[in-house]
GROMACS .gro file of C-alpha atoms in nm:
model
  346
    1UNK     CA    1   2.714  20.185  11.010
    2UNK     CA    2   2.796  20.351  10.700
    3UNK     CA    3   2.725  20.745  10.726
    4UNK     CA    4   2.882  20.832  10.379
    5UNK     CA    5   2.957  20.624  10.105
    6UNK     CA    6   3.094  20.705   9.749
    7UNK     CA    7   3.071  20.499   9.496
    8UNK     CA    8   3.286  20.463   9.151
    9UNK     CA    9   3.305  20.842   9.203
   10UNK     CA   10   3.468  21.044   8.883
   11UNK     CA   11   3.526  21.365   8.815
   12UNK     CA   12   3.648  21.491   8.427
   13UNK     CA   13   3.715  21.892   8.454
   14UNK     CA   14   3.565  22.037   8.122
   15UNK     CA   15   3.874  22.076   7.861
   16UNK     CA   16   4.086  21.781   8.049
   17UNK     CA   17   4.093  21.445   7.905
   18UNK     CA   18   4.295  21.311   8.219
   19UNK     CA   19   4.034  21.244   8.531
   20UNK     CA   20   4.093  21.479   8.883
   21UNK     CA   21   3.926  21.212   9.043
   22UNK     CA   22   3.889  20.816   8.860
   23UNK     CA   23   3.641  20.553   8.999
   24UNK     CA   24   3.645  20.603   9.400
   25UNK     CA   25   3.489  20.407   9.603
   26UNK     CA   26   3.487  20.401  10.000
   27UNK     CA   27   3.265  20.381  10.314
   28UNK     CA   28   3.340  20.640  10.580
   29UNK     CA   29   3.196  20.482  10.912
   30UNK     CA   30   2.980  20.687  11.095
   31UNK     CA   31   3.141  20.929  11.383
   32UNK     CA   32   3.460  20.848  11.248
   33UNK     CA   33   3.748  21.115  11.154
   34UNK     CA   34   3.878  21.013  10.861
   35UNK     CA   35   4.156  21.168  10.666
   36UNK     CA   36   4.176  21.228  10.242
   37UNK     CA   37   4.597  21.203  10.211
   38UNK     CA   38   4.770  21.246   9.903
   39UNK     CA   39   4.997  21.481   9.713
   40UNK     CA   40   4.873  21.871   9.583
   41UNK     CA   41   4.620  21.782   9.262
   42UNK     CA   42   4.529  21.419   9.360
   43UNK     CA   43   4.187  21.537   9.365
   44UNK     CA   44   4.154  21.514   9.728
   45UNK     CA   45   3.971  21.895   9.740
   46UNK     CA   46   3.780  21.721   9.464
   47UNK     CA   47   3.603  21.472   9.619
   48UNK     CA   48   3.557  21.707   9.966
   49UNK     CA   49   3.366  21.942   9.696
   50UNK     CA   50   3.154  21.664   9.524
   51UNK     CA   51   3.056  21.547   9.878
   52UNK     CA   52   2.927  21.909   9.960
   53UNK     CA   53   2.732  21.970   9.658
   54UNK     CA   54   3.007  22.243   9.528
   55UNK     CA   55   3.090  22.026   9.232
   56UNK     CA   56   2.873  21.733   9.045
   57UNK     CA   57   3.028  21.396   8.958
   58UNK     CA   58   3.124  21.355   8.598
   59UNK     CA   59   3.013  20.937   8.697
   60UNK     CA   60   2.943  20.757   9.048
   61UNK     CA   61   2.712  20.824   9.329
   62UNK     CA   62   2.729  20.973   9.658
   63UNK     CA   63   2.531  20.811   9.948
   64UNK     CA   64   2.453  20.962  10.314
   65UNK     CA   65   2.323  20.679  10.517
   66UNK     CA   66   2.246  20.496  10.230
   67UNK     CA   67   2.021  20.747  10.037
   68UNK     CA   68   2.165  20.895   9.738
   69UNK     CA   69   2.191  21.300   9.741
   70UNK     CA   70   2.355  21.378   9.384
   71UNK     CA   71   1.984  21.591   9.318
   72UNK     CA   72   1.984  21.740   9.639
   73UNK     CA   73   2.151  22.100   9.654
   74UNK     CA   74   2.389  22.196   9.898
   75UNK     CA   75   2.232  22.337  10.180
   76UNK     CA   76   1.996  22.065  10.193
   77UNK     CA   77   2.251  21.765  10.216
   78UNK     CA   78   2.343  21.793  10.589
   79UNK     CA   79   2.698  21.830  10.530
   80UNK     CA   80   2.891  22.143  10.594
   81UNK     CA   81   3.272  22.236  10.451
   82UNK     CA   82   3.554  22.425  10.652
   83UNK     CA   83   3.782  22.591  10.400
   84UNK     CA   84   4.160  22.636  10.433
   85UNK     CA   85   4.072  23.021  10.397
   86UNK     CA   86   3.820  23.087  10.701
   87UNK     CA   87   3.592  23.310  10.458
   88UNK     CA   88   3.473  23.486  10.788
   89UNK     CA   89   3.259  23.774  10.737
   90UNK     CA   90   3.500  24.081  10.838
   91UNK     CA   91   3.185  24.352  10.923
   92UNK     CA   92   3.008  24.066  11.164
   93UNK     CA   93   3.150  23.990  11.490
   94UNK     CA   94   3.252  23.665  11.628
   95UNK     CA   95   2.930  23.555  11.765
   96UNK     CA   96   2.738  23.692  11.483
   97UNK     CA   97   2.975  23.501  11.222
   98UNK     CA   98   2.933  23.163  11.465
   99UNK     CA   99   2.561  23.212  11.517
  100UNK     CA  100   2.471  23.312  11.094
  101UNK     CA  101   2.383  22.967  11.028
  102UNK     CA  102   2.143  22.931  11.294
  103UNK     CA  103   1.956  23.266  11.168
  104UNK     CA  104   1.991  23.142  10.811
  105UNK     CA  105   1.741  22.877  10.983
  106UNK     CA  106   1.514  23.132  11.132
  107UNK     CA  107   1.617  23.056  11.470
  108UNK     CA  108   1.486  23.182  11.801
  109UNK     CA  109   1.729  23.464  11.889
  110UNK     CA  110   1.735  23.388  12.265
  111UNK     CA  111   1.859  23.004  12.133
  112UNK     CA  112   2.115  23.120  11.879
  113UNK     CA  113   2.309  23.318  12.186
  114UNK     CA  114   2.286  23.002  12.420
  115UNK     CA  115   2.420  22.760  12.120
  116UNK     CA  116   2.697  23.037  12.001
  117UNK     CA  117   2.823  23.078  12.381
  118UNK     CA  118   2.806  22.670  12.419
  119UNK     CA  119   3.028  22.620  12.086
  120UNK     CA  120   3.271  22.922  12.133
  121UNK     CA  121   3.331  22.725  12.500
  122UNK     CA  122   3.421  22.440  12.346
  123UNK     CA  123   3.713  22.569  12.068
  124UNK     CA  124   3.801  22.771  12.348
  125UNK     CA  125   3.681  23.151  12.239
  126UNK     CA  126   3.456  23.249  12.511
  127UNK     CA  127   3.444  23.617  12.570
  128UNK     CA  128   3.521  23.695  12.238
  129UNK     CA  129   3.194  23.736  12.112
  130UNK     CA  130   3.230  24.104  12.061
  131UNK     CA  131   3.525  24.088  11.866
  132UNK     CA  132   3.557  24.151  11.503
  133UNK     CA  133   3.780  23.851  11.298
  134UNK     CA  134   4.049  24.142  11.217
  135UNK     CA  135   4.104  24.137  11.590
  136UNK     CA  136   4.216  23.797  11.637
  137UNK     CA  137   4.485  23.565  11.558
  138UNK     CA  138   4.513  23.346  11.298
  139UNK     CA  139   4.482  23.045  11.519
  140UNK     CA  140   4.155  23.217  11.617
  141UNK     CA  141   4.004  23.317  11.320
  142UNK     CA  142   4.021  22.925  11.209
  143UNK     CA  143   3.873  22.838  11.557
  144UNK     CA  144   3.577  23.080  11.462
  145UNK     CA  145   3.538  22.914  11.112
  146UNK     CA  146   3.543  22.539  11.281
  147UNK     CA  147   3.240  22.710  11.539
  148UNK     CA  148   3.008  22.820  11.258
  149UNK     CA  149   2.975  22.505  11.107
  150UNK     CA  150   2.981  22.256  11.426
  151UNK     CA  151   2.704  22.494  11.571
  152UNK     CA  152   2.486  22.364  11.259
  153UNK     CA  153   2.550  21.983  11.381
  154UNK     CA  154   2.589  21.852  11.033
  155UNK     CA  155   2.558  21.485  10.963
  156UNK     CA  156   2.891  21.552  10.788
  157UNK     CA  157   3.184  21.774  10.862
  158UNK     CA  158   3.434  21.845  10.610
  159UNK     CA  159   3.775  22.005  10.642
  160UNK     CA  160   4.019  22.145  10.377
  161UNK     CA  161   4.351  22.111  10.491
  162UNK     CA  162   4.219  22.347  10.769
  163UNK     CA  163   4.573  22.457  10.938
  164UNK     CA  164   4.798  22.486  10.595
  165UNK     CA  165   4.799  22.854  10.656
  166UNK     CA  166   4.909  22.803  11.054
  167UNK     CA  167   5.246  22.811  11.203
  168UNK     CA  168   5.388  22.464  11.341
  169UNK     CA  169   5.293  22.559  11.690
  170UNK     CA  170   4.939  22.690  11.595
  171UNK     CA  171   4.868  22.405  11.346
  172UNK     CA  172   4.992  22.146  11.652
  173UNK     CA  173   4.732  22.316  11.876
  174UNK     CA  174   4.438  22.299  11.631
  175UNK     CA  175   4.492  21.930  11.542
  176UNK     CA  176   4.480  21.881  11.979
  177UNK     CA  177   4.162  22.075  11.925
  178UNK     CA  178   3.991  21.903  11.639
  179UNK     CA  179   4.053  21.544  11.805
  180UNK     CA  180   3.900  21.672  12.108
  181UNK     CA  181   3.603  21.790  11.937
  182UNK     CA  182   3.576  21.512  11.764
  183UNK     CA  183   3.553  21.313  12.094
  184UNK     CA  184   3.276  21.567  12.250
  185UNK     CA  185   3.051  21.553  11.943
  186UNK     CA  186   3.105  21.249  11.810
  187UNK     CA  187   3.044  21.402  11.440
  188UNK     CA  188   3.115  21.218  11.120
  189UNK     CA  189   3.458  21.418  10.996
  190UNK     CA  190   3.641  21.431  10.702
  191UNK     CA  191   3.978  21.605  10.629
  192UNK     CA  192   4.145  21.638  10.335
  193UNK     CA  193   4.567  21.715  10.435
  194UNK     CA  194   4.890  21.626  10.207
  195UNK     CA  195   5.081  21.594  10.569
  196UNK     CA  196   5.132  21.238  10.613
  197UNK     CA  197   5.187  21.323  11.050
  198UNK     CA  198   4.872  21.479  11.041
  199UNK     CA  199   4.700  21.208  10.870
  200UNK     CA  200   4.875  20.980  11.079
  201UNK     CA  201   4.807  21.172  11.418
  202UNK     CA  202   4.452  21.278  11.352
  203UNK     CA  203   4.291  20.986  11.179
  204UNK     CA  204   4.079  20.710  11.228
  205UNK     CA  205   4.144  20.556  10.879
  206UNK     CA  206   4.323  20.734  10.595
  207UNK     CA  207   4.193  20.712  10.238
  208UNK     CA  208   4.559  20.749  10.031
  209UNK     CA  209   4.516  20.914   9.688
  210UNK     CA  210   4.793  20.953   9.373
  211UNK     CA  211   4.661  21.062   9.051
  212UNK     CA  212   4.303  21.078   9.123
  213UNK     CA  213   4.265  20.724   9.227
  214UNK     CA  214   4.212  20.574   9.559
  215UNK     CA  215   4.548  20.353   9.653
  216UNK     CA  216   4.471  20.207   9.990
  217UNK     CA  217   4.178  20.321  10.303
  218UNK     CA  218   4.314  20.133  10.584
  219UNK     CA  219   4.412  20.239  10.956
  220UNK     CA  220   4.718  20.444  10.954
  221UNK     CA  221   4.912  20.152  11.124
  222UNK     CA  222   4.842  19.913  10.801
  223UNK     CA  223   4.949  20.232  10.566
  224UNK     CA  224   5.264  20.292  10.721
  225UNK     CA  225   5.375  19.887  10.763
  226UNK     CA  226   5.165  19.714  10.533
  227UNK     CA  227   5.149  19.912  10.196
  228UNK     CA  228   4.978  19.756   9.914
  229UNK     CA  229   5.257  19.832   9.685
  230UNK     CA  230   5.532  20.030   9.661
  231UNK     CA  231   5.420  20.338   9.525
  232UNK     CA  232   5.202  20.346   9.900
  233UNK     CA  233   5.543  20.261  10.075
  234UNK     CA  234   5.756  20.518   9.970
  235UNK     CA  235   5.453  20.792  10.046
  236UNK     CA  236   5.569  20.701  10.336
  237UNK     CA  237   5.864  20.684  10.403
  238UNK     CA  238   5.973  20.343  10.274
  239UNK     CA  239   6.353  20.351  10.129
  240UNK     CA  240   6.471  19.982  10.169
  241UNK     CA  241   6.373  19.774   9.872
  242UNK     CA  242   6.523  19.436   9.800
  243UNK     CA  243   6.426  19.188   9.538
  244UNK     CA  244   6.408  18.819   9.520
  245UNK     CA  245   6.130  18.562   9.585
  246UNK     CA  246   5.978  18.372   9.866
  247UNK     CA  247   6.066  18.013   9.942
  248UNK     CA  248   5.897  17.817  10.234
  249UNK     CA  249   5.854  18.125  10.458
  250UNK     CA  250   6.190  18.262  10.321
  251UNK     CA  251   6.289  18.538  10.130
  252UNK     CA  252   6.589  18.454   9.860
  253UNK     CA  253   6.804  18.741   9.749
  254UNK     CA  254   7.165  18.896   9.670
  255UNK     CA  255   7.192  18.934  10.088
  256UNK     CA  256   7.108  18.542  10.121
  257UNK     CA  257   6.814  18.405  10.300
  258UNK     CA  258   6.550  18.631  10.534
  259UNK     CA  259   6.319  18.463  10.753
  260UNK     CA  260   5.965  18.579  10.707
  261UNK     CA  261   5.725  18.675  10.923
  262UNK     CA  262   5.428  18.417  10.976
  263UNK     CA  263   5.185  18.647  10.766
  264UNK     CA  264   5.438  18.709  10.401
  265UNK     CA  265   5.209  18.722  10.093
  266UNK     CA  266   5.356  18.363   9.939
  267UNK     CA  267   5.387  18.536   9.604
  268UNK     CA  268   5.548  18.845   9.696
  269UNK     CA  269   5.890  18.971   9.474
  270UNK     CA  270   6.015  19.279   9.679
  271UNK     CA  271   6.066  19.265  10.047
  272UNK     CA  272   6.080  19.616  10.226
  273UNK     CA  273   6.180  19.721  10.574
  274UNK     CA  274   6.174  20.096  10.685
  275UNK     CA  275   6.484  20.254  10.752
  276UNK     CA  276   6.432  20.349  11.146
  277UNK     CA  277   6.370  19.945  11.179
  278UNK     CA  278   6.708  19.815  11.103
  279UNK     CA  279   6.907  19.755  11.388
  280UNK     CA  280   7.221  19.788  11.400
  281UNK     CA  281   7.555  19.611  11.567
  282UNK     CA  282   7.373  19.288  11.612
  283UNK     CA  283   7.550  18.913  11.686
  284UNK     CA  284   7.631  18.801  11.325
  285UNK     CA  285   7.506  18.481  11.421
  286UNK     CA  286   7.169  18.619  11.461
  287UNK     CA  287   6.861  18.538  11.241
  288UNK     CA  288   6.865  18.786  10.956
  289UNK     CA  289   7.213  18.946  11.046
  290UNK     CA  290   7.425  19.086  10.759
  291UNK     CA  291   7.762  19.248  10.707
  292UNK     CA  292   7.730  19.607  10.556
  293UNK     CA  293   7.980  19.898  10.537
  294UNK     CA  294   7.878  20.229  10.595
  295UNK     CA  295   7.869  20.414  10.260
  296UNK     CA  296   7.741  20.832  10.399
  297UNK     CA  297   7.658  20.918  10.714
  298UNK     CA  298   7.449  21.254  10.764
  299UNK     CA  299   7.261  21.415  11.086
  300UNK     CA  300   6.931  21.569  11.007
  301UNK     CA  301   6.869  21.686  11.380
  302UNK     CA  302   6.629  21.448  11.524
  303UNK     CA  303   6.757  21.143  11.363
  304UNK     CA  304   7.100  21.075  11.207
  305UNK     CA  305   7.096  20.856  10.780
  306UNK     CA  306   7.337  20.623  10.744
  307UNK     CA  307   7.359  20.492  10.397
  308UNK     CA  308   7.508  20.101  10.411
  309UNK     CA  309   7.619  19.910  10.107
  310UNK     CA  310   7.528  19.521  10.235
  311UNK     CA  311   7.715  19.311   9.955
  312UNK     CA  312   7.580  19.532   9.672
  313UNK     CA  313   7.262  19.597   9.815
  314UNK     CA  314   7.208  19.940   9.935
  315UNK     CA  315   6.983  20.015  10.251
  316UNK     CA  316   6.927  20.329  10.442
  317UNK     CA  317   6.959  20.328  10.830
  318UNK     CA  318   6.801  20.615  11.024
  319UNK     CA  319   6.933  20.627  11.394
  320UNK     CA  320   6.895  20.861  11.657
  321UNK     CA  321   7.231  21.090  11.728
  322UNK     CA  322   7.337  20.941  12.010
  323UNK     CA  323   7.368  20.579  11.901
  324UNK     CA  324   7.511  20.672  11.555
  325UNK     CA  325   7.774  20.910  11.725
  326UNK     CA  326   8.024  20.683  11.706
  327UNK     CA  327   7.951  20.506  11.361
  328UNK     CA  328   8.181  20.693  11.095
  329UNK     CA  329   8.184  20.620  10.680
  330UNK     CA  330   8.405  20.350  10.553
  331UNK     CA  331   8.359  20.120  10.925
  332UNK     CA  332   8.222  19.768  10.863
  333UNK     CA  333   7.913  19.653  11.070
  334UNK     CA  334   7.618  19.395  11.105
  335UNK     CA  335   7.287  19.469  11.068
  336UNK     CA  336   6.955  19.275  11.138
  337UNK     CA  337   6.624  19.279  10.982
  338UNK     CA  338   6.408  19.206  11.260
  339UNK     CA  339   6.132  18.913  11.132
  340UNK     CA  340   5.868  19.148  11.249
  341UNK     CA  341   5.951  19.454  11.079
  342UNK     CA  342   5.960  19.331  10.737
  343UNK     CA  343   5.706  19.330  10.467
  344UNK     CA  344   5.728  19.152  10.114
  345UNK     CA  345   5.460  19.340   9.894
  346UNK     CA  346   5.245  19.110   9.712
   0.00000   0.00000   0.00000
């Protein structure tokens, strides 16, 4: 079931002729966690902002559960945001900052204690209800900010890039968190994020935007082997492009012919493997082997780049240390394209 759906959603900033956001359309299954990925101004913020009433649609609709709420304001639409600043109110303390929604509602005040000690167990803050947010942590203060609006139980959650302002180790330790909420509550989420791991590590399904527009919504596994073109591949990651055409499960091209796998697009003109897939030192007599010489060679810490020139065509190699120790510039070498690994982009 379908718990939001937008539909041919624009958005044309007053002054701008260009669109922030051009004809979007996707279905975000309910109690999913679902990730908006794309570069800074892609419009990702946009769209989190249209969805919570903050901004109207220049065209398109927005649907929750099927039911249109363009008319209805925000605090009516069941859907509450989490900011990238936490916006916590610095006179209240913790528990009143987690527990304002709730007397927003005109709660009982012997419930809004119960519900603000429940939540603060869950992101891990109990005790600290007596605690002002200049007295925590960063890490903290966002843990606070993710409290207030799951203790509302929106239909809808939705995140803006939530941990840019966190350290690595703090940012690793709120993603752990989020997914594990996510699990307990089984809430609809939405996060927008430019960092392609995150997207990767968090999500469900990623919705991949460039210049407004909606280039793929797939499972992170299709996105990161199975790009729709190449502008999608080399988002992530993707360095190896060859041309040439496909012939009866083959590809043709300046390296000579590559076996397919079973599932090629027939039509396809550029083939593209990515470079941790490459394997190298195979037996030459192998199916897809290739001589190459080793053009650069360069460690980047976890993984070491080796930049091969394969009869003209140039492909990049990334290795871990230990097996490309011993591999210097200038030294001649076959590589394979494993079958499997390859992708011709239709």
């Amino acid at each position: 079931m379908s718990d939001l759906a937008l539909e041919h959603l624009t958005k044309i900033y007053p002054g701008s002729e260009t669109p922030a956001v051009e004809g979007v359309s996707l279905n975000v299954e309910s109690g999913s966690l679902t990730a908006l990925l794309g570069p800074s101004a892609c419009g990702k913020s946009t769209i989190l902002k249209m969805i919570a009433g903050l901004l109207t649609p220049t065209s398109g609709d927005i649907r929750f559960a099927g039911s249109s709420v363009l008319k209805q304001p925000p605090q009516s639409r069941d859907a509450v945001m989490v900011f990238q600043d936490h916006l916590l109110f610095p006179y209240l303390t913790v528990g009143e900052n987690v527990g304002f929604g709730l007397k927003m509602r005109v709660q009982a005040k012997a419930k809004i204690n119960r519900a603000v000690g429940e939540i603060l167990e869950l992101v891990q803050l109990s005790g600290l209800e007596q605690r002002k947010p200049s007295e925590l942590s960063g890490g903290q203060q966002q843990r606070v900010a993710l409290a207030r609006a799951l203790i509302l139980r929106p239909r809808i959650l939705l995140l803006d890039e939530p941990f840019s302002n966190l350290d690595e180790s703090l940012r690793l330790e709120m993603q752990t968190l989020l997914k594990s909420l996510h699990a307990e509550m089984k809430t609809t989420m939405l996060f927008v994020t430019h960092d392609q791991e995150e997207a990767i590590t968090l999500a469900d399904k990623i919705a991949l935007l460039l210049s407004g527009r909606l280039r793929q919504y797939d499972i992170p596994q299709n996105l990161y082997n199975h790009p729709k073109d190449r502008e999608v591949a080399q988002f992530f990651g993707a360095r190896n492009f060859i041309s040439g055409r496909v012939e009866a499960g083959k590809f043709d091209c300046p390296l000579g012919q590559i076996v397919l796998p079973e599932n090629a697009p027939a039509d396809g003109r550029l083939l593209t493997i990515r470079p941790e897939n490459i394997v190298i030192g195979s037996n030459a007599s192998s199916d897809n082997s290739f001589p190459a010489t080793i053009a650069s060679k360069k460690f980047l810490g976890s993984q070491t780049r080796l930049e091969l020139d394969a009869t003209g065509q140039e492909l990049t190699v990334l290795l871990s240390p230990n097996i490309a120790e011993s591999l210097q510039a200038g030294t001649e070498i076959i590589i394979q394209l494993p079958r499997q690994s390859l992708w011709v982009l239709p």
